[in-house]
Coordinates of C-alpha atoms and ligand atoms in Angstrom, one line a residue:
X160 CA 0.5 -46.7 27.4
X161 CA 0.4 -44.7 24.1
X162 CA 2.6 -41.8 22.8
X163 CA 1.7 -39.1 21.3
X164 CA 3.0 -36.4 20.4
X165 CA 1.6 -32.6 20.6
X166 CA 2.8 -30.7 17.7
X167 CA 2.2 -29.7 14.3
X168 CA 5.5 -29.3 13.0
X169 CA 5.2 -32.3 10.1
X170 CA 9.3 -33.3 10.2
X171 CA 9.3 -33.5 14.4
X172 CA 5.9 -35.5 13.8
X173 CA 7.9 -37.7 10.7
X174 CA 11.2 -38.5 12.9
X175 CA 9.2 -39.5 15.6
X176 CA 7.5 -41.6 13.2
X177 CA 10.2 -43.1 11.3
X178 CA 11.4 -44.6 14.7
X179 CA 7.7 -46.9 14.7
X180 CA 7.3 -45.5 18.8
X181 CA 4.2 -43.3 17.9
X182 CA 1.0 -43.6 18.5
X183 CA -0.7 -40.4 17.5
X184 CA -0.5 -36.8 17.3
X185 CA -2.3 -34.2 19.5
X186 CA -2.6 -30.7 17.5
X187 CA -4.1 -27.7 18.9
X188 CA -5.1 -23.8 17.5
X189 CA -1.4 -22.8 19.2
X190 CA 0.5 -25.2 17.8
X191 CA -0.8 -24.9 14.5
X192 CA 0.0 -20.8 14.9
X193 CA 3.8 -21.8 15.2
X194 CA 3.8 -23.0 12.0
X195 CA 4.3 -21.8 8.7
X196 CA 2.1 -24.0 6.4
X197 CA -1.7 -23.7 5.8
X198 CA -3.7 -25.8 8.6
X199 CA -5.4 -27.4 5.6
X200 CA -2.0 -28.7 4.5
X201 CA -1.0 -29.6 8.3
X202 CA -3.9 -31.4 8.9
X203 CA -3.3 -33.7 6.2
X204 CA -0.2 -34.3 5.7
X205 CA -0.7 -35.3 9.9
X206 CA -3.1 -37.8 8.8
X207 CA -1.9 -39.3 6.0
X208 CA 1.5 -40.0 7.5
X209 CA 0.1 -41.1 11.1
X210 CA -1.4 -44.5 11.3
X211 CA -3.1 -43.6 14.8
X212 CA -5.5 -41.0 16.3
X213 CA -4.7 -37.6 14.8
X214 CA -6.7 -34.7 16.9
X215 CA -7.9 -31.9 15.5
X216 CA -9.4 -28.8 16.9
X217 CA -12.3 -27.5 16.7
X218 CA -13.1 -23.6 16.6
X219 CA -16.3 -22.8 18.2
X220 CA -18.2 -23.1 20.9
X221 CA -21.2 -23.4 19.3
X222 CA -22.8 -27.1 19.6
X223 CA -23.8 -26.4 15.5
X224 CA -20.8 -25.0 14.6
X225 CA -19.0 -27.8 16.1
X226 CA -21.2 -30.1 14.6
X227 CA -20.3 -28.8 11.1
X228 CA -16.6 -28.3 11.8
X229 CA -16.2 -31.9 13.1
X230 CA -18.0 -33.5 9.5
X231 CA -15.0 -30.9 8.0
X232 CA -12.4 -32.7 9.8
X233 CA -13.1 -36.1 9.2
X234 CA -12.7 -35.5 5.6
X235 CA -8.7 -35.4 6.4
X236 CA -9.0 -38.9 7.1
X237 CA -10.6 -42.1 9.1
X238 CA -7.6 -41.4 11.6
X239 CA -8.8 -37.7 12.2
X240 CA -9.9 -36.6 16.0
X241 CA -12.7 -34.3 16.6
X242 CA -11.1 -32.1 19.5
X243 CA -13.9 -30.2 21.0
X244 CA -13.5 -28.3 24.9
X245 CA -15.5 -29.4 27.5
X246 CA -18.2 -27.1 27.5
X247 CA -22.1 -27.4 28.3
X248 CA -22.0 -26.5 24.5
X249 CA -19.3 -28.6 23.7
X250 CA -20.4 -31.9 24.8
X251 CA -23.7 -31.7 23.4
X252 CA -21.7 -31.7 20.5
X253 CA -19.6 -34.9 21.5
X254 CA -22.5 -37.0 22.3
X255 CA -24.2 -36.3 18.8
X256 CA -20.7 -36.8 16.7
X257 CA -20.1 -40.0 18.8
X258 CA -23.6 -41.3 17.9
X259 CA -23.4 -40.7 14.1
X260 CA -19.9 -42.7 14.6
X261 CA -17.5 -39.9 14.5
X262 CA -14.8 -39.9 17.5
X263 CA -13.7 -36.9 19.6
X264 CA -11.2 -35.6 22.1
X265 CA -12.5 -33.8 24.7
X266 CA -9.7 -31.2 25.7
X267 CA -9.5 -28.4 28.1
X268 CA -10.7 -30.5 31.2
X269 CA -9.5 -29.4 34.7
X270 CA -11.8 -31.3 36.9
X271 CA -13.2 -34.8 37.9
X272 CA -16.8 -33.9 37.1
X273 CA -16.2 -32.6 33.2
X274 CA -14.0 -35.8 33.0
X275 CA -17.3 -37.9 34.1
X276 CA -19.4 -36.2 31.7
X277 CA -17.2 -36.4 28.9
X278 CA -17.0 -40.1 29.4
X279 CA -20.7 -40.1 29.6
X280 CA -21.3 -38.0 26.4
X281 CA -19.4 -40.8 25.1
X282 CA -16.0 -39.5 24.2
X283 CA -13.3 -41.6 22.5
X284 CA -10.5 -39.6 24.4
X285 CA -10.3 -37.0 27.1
X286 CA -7.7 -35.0 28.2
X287 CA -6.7 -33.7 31.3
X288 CA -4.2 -30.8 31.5
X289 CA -1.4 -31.7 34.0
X290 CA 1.3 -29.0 33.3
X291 CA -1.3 -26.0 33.6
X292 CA -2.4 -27.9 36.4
X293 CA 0.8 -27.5 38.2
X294 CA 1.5 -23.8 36.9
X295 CA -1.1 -22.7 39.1
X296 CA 0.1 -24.8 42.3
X297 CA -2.2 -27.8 41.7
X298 CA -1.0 -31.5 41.5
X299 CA -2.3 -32.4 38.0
X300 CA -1.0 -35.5 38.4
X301 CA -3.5 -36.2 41.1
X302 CA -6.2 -35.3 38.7
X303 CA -5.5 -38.3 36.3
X304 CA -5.3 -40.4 39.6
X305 CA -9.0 -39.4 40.7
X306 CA -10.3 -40.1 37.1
X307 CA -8.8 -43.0 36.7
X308 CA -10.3 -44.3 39.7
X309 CA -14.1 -42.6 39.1
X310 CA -14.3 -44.2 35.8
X311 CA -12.6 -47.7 35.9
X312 CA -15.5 -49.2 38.2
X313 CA -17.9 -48.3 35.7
X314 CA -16.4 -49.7 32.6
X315 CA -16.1 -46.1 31.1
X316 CA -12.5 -46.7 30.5
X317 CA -13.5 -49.6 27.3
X318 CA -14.6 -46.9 25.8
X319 CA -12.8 -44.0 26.7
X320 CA -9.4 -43.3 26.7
X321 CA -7.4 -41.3 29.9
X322 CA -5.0 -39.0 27.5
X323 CA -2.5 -37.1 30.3
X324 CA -1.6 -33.6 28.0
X325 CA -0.1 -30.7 28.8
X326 CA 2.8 -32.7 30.2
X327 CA 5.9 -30.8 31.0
X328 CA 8.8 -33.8 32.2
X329 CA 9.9 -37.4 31.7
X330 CA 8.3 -37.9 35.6
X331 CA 4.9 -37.2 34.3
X332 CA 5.1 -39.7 31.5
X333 CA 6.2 -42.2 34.4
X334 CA 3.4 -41.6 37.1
X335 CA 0.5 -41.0 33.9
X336 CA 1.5 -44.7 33.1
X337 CA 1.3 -45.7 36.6
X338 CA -2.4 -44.0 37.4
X339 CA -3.2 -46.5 34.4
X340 CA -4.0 -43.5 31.8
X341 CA -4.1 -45.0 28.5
X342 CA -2.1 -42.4 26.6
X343 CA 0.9 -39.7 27.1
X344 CA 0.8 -36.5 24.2
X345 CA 4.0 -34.6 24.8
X346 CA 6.2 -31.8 23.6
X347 CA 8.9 -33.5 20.9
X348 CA 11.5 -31.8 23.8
X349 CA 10.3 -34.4 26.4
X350 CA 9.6 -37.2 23.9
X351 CA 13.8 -36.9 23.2
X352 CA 14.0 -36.9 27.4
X353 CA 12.8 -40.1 27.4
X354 CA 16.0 -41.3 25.8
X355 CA 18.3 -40.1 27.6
X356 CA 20.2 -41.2 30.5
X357 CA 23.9 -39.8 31.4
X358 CA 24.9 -43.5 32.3
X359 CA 24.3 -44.9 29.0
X360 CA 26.2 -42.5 27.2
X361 CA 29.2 -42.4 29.3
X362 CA 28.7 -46.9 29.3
X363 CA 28.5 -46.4 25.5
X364 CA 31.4 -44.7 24.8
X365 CA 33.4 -46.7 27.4
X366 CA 32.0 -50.1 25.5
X367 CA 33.1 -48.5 22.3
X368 CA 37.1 -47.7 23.7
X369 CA 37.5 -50.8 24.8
X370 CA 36.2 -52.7 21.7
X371 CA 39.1 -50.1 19.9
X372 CA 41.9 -52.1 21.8
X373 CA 40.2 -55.5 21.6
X374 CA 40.0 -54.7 17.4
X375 CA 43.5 -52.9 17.8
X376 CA 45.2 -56.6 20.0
X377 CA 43.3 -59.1 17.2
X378 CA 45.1 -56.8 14.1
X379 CA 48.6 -57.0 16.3
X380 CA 47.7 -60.5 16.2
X381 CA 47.9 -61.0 12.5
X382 CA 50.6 -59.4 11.3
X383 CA 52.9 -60.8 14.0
X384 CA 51.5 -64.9 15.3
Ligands
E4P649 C1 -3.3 -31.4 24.3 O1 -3.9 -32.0 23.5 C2 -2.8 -30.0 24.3 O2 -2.5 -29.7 22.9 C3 -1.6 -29.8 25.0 O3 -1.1 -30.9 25.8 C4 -1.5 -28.5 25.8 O4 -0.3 -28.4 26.5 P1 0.3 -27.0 27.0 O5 -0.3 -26.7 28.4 O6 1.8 -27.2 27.1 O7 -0.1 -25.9 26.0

């Protein structure tokens, strides 16, 4: 499964880069308002330094509008997303940048059936919403699960791509790889989650004493044979 990481903030997006563990970057209108810089700048600095998908939102919900926005957002590189919510308007919009060869993320979706038509407007990625899912006392998890299984018997996943967002926890990066979604976009707060484990740190500084005394005996060693 891939990583990605949703955010705009350019030196979270560059340590998780420098470490070679990601896969792409998810950006949305909020994320890009908690940041200083111009979205212009953001955009493409987020390109250039990625290698994979970068996603890019679109700001209308007008299939036209989208239309023209998406040809804009291309120009920050071959790596750039289309991000457009699934809307009657919206995938009109999808299944005329996918034909003219221009790849899109279909965000927003909340349901099996805008999942299905994303795929069949032919989106590159579509993403689920897991964590606002749960916020209103619905498994999002299960979500991922049912589209998964609606689109895998159909071949729709070799062209689309499951991408599990709005993820809140380490245990939804764990199931979203076992429902067999294809990527994970989360928070830079969970990506450093993943990490961590209270058992390694307490082994590591253990393993670290204990080669202190085994350095400390091999010194005693040499100045008295
Ligand atoms: C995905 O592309 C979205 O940017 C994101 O996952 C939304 O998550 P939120 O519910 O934490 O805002």
């Amino acid at each position: 499964m891939k990583i990605f990481l949703d955010t705009a903030n350019i030196a979270q997006i560059k340590e998780a880069n420098d470490m070679g563990l990601l896969d792409g970057v998810t950006t949305n209108p909020t994320l890009v308002s908690q940041e200083k810089e111009d979205p212009e700048i953001l955009y493409s600095t987020i390109c250039k330094m990625v290698k994979g998908s970068v996603s890019v939102e679109t700001t209308s919900n007008n299939t036209e509008e989208i239309i023209r926005q998406g040809h804009e957002i291309r120009k920050y590189g071959r790596n750039a997303t289309v991000k457009v919510a699934c809307t009657r308007e919206g995938l009109k919009a999808v299944k005329m940048l996918e034909d003219s060869g221009i790849p899109c993320n279909v965000t927003l979706v909340f349901s099996p059936t805008q999942a299905f038509l994303a795929a069949k407007a032919g989106a590159t990625i579509i993403s689920p919403f897991i964590g606002r899912l749960d916020d209103i006392s619905y498994n999002g998890m299960d979500l991922i699960r049912t589209i998964v299984s609606m689109l895998k018997p159909y071949d729709y996943l070799k062209k689309t791509q499951v991408l599990v967002a709005s993820i809140r926890h380490p245990v939804h990066v764990v199931e979203a790889a076992q429902a067999g979604a294809q990527i994970s976009t989360m928070p830079p707060k969970v990506f450093d989650m993943l990490f961590k484990h209270p058992l390694t740190d307490i082994g590591l500084e253990r393993f670290l004493k204990d080669w202190e005394s085994v350095k400390a005996r091999m010194a005693q060693k040499v100045i008295s044979p």
